[in-house]
Coordinates of C-alpha atoms in Angstrom, one line a residue:
Chain H
M1 CA 122.5 142.5 133.2
A2 CA 121.6 144.5 136.3
S3 CA 119.7 143.0 139.1
I4 CA 118.2 144.3 142.4
S5 CA 116.6 142.5 145.3
A6 CA 113.4 143.6 147.0
G7 CA 113.5 143.2 150.8
I8 CA 110.3 142.9 152.8
G9 CA 107.9 145.8 152.1
E10 CA 110.0 147.2 149.2
I11 CA 108.8 147.9 145.7
I12 CA 111.4 147.9 142.9
F13 CA 111.3 148.9 139.3
G14 CA 113.3 147.8 136.3
R15 CA 113.4 148.1 132.6
S16 CA 114.5 146.0 129.6
G17 CA 117.7 144.1 130.5
D18 CA 117.1 144.2 134.3
T19 CA 116.3 141.4 136.6
L20 CA 114.2 141.8 139.7
V21 CA 114.8 139.4 142.6
S22 CA 113.2 138.6 145.9
R23 CA 115.0 136.2 148.3
G24 CA 113.9 133.9 151.1
L25 CA 110.1 134.3 150.8
G26 CA 108.2 132.4 153.5
S27 CA 104.6 133.5 153.8
C28 CA 105.5 136.7 152.1
L29 CA 104.6 137.1 148.5
A30 CA 106.6 138.5 145.6
I31 CA 104.3 140.2 143.1
A32 CA 105.5 141.3 139.6
I33 CA 103.3 143.6 137.5
Y34 CA 104.7 144.3 134.1
S35 CA 104.0 145.7 130.7
P36 CA 105.5 144.0 127.7
H37 CA 104.8 147.2 125.7
L38 CA 106.7 149.5 128.0
K39 CA 109.2 146.8 128.7
C40 CA 109.3 147.5 132.3
A41 CA 108.2 145.9 135.5
F42 CA 107.5 146.5 139.2
L43 CA 108.1 143.9 141.9
S44 CA 106.9 144.1 145.4
H45 CA 107.7 141.9 148.4
I46 CA 104.6 142.0 150.6
M47 CA 104.1 140.5 154.0
L48 CA 100.4 140.9 154.7
P49 CA 97.2 141.1 152.7
E50 CA 95.9 144.3 154.5
P51 CA 96.5 146.3 157.6
A52 CA 94.7 145.7 160.9
R53 CA 94.3 149.4 161.3
P54 CA 92.9 151.4 158.4
D55 CA 95.4 154.3 159.0
A56 CA 98.5 152.0 158.7
Y57 CA 99.6 153.7 155.6
D58 CA 98.8 156.7 153.5
L59 CA 98.4 155.6 149.9
L60 CA 98.4 159.2 148.6
A61 CA 101.6 160.0 150.3
L62 CA 103.2 156.7 149.1
K63 CA 102.2 157.5 145.5
G64 CA 103.8 160.9 145.7
T65 CA 107.1 159.5 147.0
M66 CA 107.0 156.8 144.4
K67 CA 106.6 159.3 141.6
K68 CA 109.5 161.3 142.8
S69 CA 111.6 158.2 142.8
L70 CA 110.4 157.3 139.3
D71 CA 111.3 160.8 138.1
I72 CA 114.9 160.3 139.2
V73 CA 115.1 156.9 137.6
L74 CA 113.4 157.9 134.3
D75 CA 115.0 161.3 133.9
N76 CA 118.6 160.1 134.3
K77 CA 119.6 159.6 130.7
E78 CA 123.3 160.2 131.3
Q79 CA 124.1 156.5 131.8
A80 CA 122.4 153.2 131.5
Q81 CA 121.3 152.7 135.0
G82 CA 119.9 149.5 136.6
P83 CA 116.8 148.8 138.5
A84 CA 115.9 150.8 141.6
M85 CA 113.9 150.7 144.8
I86 CA 111.1 153.2 144.2
G87 CA 108.7 152.7 147.1
R88 CA 107.6 150.9 150.2
C89 CA 104.5 149.1 151.4
K90 CA 104.3 145.7 153.2
F91 CA 100.5 145.3 152.5
A92 CA 99.2 143.7 149.3
D93 CA 96.2 146.1 149.2
G94 CA 98.7 149.1 149.1
A95 CA 101.5 147.7 147.0
I96 CA 99.3 146.6 144.1
P97 CA 97.6 149.9 143.5
L98 CA 100.9 151.6 143.9
M99 CA 102.5 149.5 141.2
I100 CA 99.6 150.1 138.9
E101 CA 99.8 153.8 139.5
G102 CA 103.5 153.6 138.9
M103 CA 103.0 151.9 135.6
G104 CA 100.5 154.6 134.5
Y105 CA 103.0 157.2 135.5
V106 CA 105.8 155.6 133.4
A107 CA 103.4 155.4 130.4
E108 CA 102.5 159.0 130.8
K109 CA 106.1 160.1 131.1
T110 CA 107.4 158.1 128.2
N111 CA 104.3 158.9 126.0
K112 CA 103.6 155.3 125.4
I113 CA 100.6 153.0 126.1
S114 CA 101.1 150.3 128.7
G115 CA 98.5 147.9 127.3
V116 CA 96.8 145.4 129.6
L117 CA 99.1 144.8 132.5
R118 CA 100.3 141.3 133.3
S119 CA 101.1 139.8 136.7
K120 CA 102.9 136.9 138.1
Y121 CA 103.4 136.1 141.8
A122 CA 104.9 133.5 144.1
G123 CA 105.2 132.8 147.8
G124 CA 102.6 132.5 150.6
A125 CA 104.0 129.3 152.1
T126 CA 103.3 127.9 155.6
M127 CA 106.7 127.2 157.0
F128 CA 105.7 125.4 160.3
E129 CA 102.8 123.1 159.9
A130 CA 101.8 123.0 163.6
V131 CA 101.6 126.7 164.2
R132 CA 98.0 127.7 164.3
H133 CA 98.0 131.5 164.5
T134 CA 99.9 132.1 161.3
L135 CA 98.4 129.2 159.5
H136 CA 96.6 131.1 156.8
I137 CA 98.5 134.3 156.3
G138 CA 100.4 133.0 153.3
E139 CA 97.1 131.8 151.8
K140 CA 95.5 135.1 152.5
N141 CA 98.3 137.0 150.8
A142 CA 97.8 135.0 147.7
D143 CA 94.0 135.3 147.8
M144 CA 94.3 139.1 148.2
A145 CA 96.7 139.3 145.2
A146 CA 94.2 137.3 143.1
L147 CA 91.3 139.5 144.2
L148 CA 93.0 142.8 143.5
M149 CA 94.3 141.7 140.1
K150 CA 90.7 141.0 139.2
K151 CA 89.5 144.3 140.6
Y152 CA 92.1 146.3 138.7
R153 CA 91.7 144.1 135.5
I154 CA 95.2 142.8 135.5
R155 CA 95.9 139.6 133.7
I156 CA 97.4 136.9 136.0
L157 CA 99.6 134.9 133.7
S158 CA 100.8 132.5 136.4
S159 CA 101.4 132.0 140.1
D160 CA 103.1 129.6 142.4
V161 CA 101.7 129.9 145.9
G162 CA 101.3 127.8 149.1
G163 CA 103.1 124.7 150.2
N164 CA 105.6 124.6 153.0
L165 CA 108.8 125.6 151.3
G166 CA 110.6 128.9 151.1
R167 CA 111.2 130.5 147.7
T168 CA 113.6 132.8 146.0
I169 CA 112.3 134.3 142.8
T170 CA 114.0 136.1 139.8
F171 CA 111.9 138.0 137.3
D172 CA 113.3 138.6 133.9
I173 CA 111.7 141.7 132.4
D174 CA 112.5 140.9 128.7
T175 CA 111.1 137.4 128.7
G176 CA 108.5 137.9 131.5
I177 CA 109.7 134.6 133.1
M178 CA 109.6 134.3 136.8
H179 CA 112.1 131.7 138.0
V180 CA 111.2 130.1 141.3
R181 CA 113.8 128.3 143.3
Y182 CA 113.3 126.2 146.4
V183 CA 115.8 125.0 149.0
R184 CA 116.1 121.4 148.1
G185 CA 117.5 122.2 144.7
S186 CA 114.3 122.2 142.8
A187 CA 113.2 125.1 140.6
K188 CA 110.7 126.0 138.0
D189 CA 109.8 128.8 135.6
I190 CA 106.3 130.2 135.8
Chain T
M1 CA 115.8 152.7 170.7
E2 CA 114.4 156.2 170.4
D3 CA 112.1 155.6 173.3
D4 CA 113.8 156.7 176.5
K5 CA 111.8 154.5 178.8
L6 CA 112.8 151.5 176.7
S7 CA 116.5 152.2 176.5
I8 CA 116.7 152.4 180.3
N9 CA 115.2 149.0 180.5
M10 CA 117.5 147.5 177.9
D11 CA 120.2 146.6 180.4
M12 CA 117.8 145.0 182.8
L13 CA 116.2 143.1 179.9
K14 CA 119.6 141.9 178.9
E15 CA 120.3 140.7 182.4
V16 CA 117.1 138.8 182.6
A17 CA 117.7 137.3 179.2
S18 CA 121.2 136.3 180.2
M19 CA 119.9 134.1 183.0
G20 CA 117.7 132.3 180.5
V21 CA 120.6 131.9 178.1
G22 CA 122.9 130.5 180.8
N23 CA 120.3 127.9 181.7
A24 CA 119.8 126.9 178.0
A25 CA 123.6 126.6 177.4
G26 CA 123.8 124.3 180.4
S27 CA 121.1 122.1 179.0
L28 CA 122.6 121.9 175.6
S29 CA 126.0 121.1 177.0
M30 CA 124.5 118.2 178.9
I31 CA 122.7 116.6 176.0
T32 CA 125.5 117.0 173.5
R33 CA 128.2 116.1 176.1
S34 CA 130.3 119.1 175.1
T35 CA 130.8 122.6 176.4
V36 CA 128.4 125.0 174.8
F37 CA 128.7 128.7 175.4
M38 CA 126.1 131.3 174.7
N39 CA 126.9 135.0 174.3
A40 CA 125.1 137.6 176.3
P41 CA 122.0 138.2 174.4
N42 CA 121.3 141.3 172.3
V43 CA 118.0 143.0 172.8
Y44 CA 116.7 144.9 169.8
M45 CA 113.7 147.0 169.0
V46 CA 113.6 146.6 165.2
P47 CA 111.1 147.2 162.4
V48 CA 109.4 143.9 161.8
E49 CA 110.5 143.9 158.1
K50 CA 114.2 144.1 159.2
V51 CA 114.1 141.0 161.3
P52 CA 115.0 138.6 158.4
D53 CA 118.1 140.7 157.7
I54 CA 119.5 140.3 161.2
L55 CA 121.1 136.9 160.7
G56 CA 122.7 137.9 157.4
S57 CA 122.0 136.2 154.1
E58 CA 118.3 135.5 153.5
E59 CA 119.1 132.3 151.6
M60 CA 121.3 130.6 154.3
L61 CA 120.0 127.1 154.8
V62 CA 119.0 126.4 158.4
A63 CA 117.2 123.9 160.5
A64 CA 114.6 125.9 162.6
I65 CA 112.6 124.9 165.6
Y66 CA 109.6 127.1 166.5
M67 CA 107.6 127.1 169.6
E68 CA 104.6 129.3 170.3
I69 CA 104.2 130.7 173.8
S70 CA 101.0 131.1 175.8
G71 CA 100.2 131.8 179.4
D72 CA 100.9 135.2 180.9
I73 CA 102.8 136.3 177.8
S74 CA 102.5 135.3 174.2
G75 CA 104.8 135.2 171.2
G76 CA 107.3 132.8 169.9
V77 CA 110.7 131.3 170.4
L78 CA 112.8 130.3 167.4
I79 CA 116.0 128.3 167.4
I80 CA 118.0 128.5 164.2
I81 CA 120.8 126.1 163.5
P82 CA 122.8 126.4 160.3
Q83 CA 122.9 123.3 158.2
Q84 CA 126.4 122.2 159.1
S85 CA 125.9 122.7 162.8
A86 CA 122.7 120.7 162.6
S87 CA 124.7 117.8 161.2
D88 CA 127.3 118.3 164.0
I89 CA 124.6 118.2 166.7
L90 CA 123.1 115.0 165.2
E91 CA 126.5 113.4 165.2
K92 CA 127.0 114.3 168.8
L93 CA 123.6 112.9 169.7
E94 CA 124.5 109.8 167.7
V95 CA 121.5 110.0 165.5
I96 CA 122.8 108.5 162.3
A97 CA 121.0 109.0 159.2
E98 CA 120.6 106.5 156.4
V99 CA 121.4 109.1 153.8
T100 CA 123.5 112.1 154.9
D101 CA 123.5 114.3 151.9
G102 CA 122.5 117.2 154.2
T103 CA 119.6 118.3 152.0
D104 CA 116.9 116.4 153.8
Y105 CA 116.3 115.0 157.2
S106 CA 114.9 111.7 158.3
E107 CA 112.1 111.4 160.9
D108 CA 114.6 110.5 163.6
E109 CA 116.8 113.4 162.8
I110 CA 113.9 115.8 162.8
S111 CA 112.7 114.6 166.2
A112 CA 116.2 114.8 167.6
L113 CA 116.6 118.4 166.4
K114 CA 113.1 119.3 167.6
E115 CA 114.1 117.9 171.0
V116 CA 117.3 120.1 171.0
G117 CA 115.1 123.1 170.2
N118 CA 112.6 122.1 172.8
I119 CA 115.2 121.8 175.5
L120 CA 116.9 125.1 174.6
G121 CA 113.6 126.9 174.4
C122 CA 112.1 125.5 177.6
S123 CA 115.2 126.1 179.7
Y124 CA 115.3 129.6 178.6
L125 CA 111.6 130.2 179.2
N126 CA 111.8 128.5 182.6
A127 CA 114.5 130.9 183.7
L128 CA 112.6 133.9 182.4
G129 CA 109.3 132.7 183.9
D130 CA 110.9 132.0 187.3
F131 CA 112.6 135.3 187.5
L132 CA 109.6 137.4 186.4
D133 CA 107.2 135.2 188.4
I134 CA 104.9 134.6 185.4
S135 CA 103.6 131.6 183.7
I136 CA 105.0 130.8 180.3
I137 CA 103.7 127.8 178.4
P138 CA 105.5 126.7 175.2
S139 CA 103.7 124.7 172.5
P140 CA 105.2 121.5 171.2
P141 CA 108.1 122.4 168.8
S142 CA 107.6 122.5 165.0
F143 CA 110.4 122.0 162.6
A144 CA 111.4 123.4 159.2
F145 CA 114.6 123.1 157.1
D146 CA 114.7 126.1 154.7
M147 CA 116.0 129.5 153.9
V148 CA 116.5 131.6 157.0
G149 CA 114.6 134.6 155.4
A150 CA 111.6 132.5 154.8
I151 CA 111.6 131.1 158.3
L152 CA 112.0 134.5 159.9
D153 CA 109.3 136.2 157.8
F154 CA 106.8 133.5 158.8
S155 CA 107.7 133.8 162.5
V156 CA 107.2 137.6 162.7
I157 CA 104.3 137.9 160.3
D158 CA 101.7 137.6 163.0
L159 CA 103.3 140.5 165.0
S160 CA 103.7 142.6 161.9
N161 CA 100.0 143.3 161.5
V162 CA 99.7 145.0 164.9
I163 CA 103.0 146.7 165.5
D164 CA 105.8 148.3 163.5
N165 CA 108.7 147.5 165.9
V166 CA 109.3 144.2 167.5
M167 CA 111.3 143.4 170.6
M168 CA 113.8 140.7 169.8
F169 CA 116.2 138.8 172.0
E170 CA 118.9 137.3 170.0
T171 CA 121.9 135.3 171.0
D172 CA 124.2 132.8 169.4
F173 CA 125.5 129.6 171.0
F174 CA 128.8 128.0 170.1
E175 CA 131.3 125.3 171.1
R176 CA 134.8 126.2 172.1
E177 CA 136.4 123.2 170.2
G178 CA 134.0 122.7 167.4
D179 CA 131.8 124.4 164.9
M180 CA 128.4 123.9 166.4
K181 CA 126.6 127.1 166.5
G182 CA 123.2 128.6 166.3
F183 CA 120.8 131.4 167.0
F184 CA 118.2 131.8 169.6
I185 CA 115.4 134.3 169.1
F186 CA 112.6 135.2 171.5
L187 CA 109.8 137.3 170.0
P188 CA 107.3 138.5 172.6
D189 CA 104.2 140.2 171.2
E190 CA 103.5 143.9 172.0
R191 CA 101.4 143.2 175.1
S192 CA 104.0 140.8 176.4
S193 CA 107.0 143.0 175.9
D194 CA 105.2 145.7 177.8
L195 CA 104.4 143.2 180.5
I196 CA 108.1 142.1 180.7
V197 CA 109.3 145.6 181.0
E198 CA 106.7 146.5 183.6
T199 CA 107.5 143.4 185.7
I200 CA 111.2 144.1 185.6
N201 CA 110.6 147.7 186.7
K202 CA 108.4 146.7 189.6
K203 CA 110.9 144.1 190.7
Y204 CA 113.8 146.4 190.7
K205 CA 112.0 149.1 192.5
V206 CA 110.6 146.8 195.2
D207 CA 113.9 145.1 196.0

């Protein structure tokens, strides 16, 4: 089973048999968008809900780069290859539309229907209770994810957000289970 | 690093940071009654999202003490102590826990570690403030025991909305005969790193 980890701001893509991972999430959020029909998933590790400056990223350019990366992943039929990094965006309001566009592109390329997309996400903790300036960023990340899923009509199956503990998540594409692990040995499947 | 003006200042920045580090090492030696060394600090300009990678594995368990800075400059100071070293420090401070399974800390242990962070952070900032002749006011320390990646992402998240690259002062401290070690990270915000650079420039030209 091949596995790949998404660092901050990275978007990764995998298919049946792959596992998508994101380690050491503090107020960051790991968002999985997947299609049980296409048996594939995207996972992004975002840091912020939206940029302070509107010109922080160019969504159109990012979409172009992502499609090129997806072409390489999907066209390579020579060997069974594992998951891959296919794009970059550290903002929820950029990463989510990118993943949706990516899913549409995969459907188009494989001549299949994606069906209603599903989502699971985890993270958004507040690591230091007493710090005022960053108090709500984790929460805002989670709120933005919920808002955008509603906007794009994506079904949120489950989420695990907030609290004051860091998380490491593993997303299994075949089962759609997101395994969330905390430091003090506790873990759960969402 | 691409910025010329910045790279010229790097050596000076390092020198200034070294003074702070020397001061902090002295304080830590005193409270732990051992000889603590600190390496000359590294000054990096790194993309915000790369900061959590700098210390290695994102999942390494660490005790972390964070202090926010206000005054003439703003930003944060983060002291990161790997789990084992945190236990060593507590032992040296003779803070004995009821349960020492190393996965959770008692109130006493947390306040002892907070104090260690506080002393390290303040002695560093005092040296920096004295040299640059600016006022630096640290907040009371807050504590977390968690994965290093999670702690770092939380600490830089505020900066990440405004800037792409962050100025980071990083050093490690260690004991010659022992395993106690840790990392010290100073993260000024954009305005503050500019101010530090300007102040250093002025000072070196005038003298």
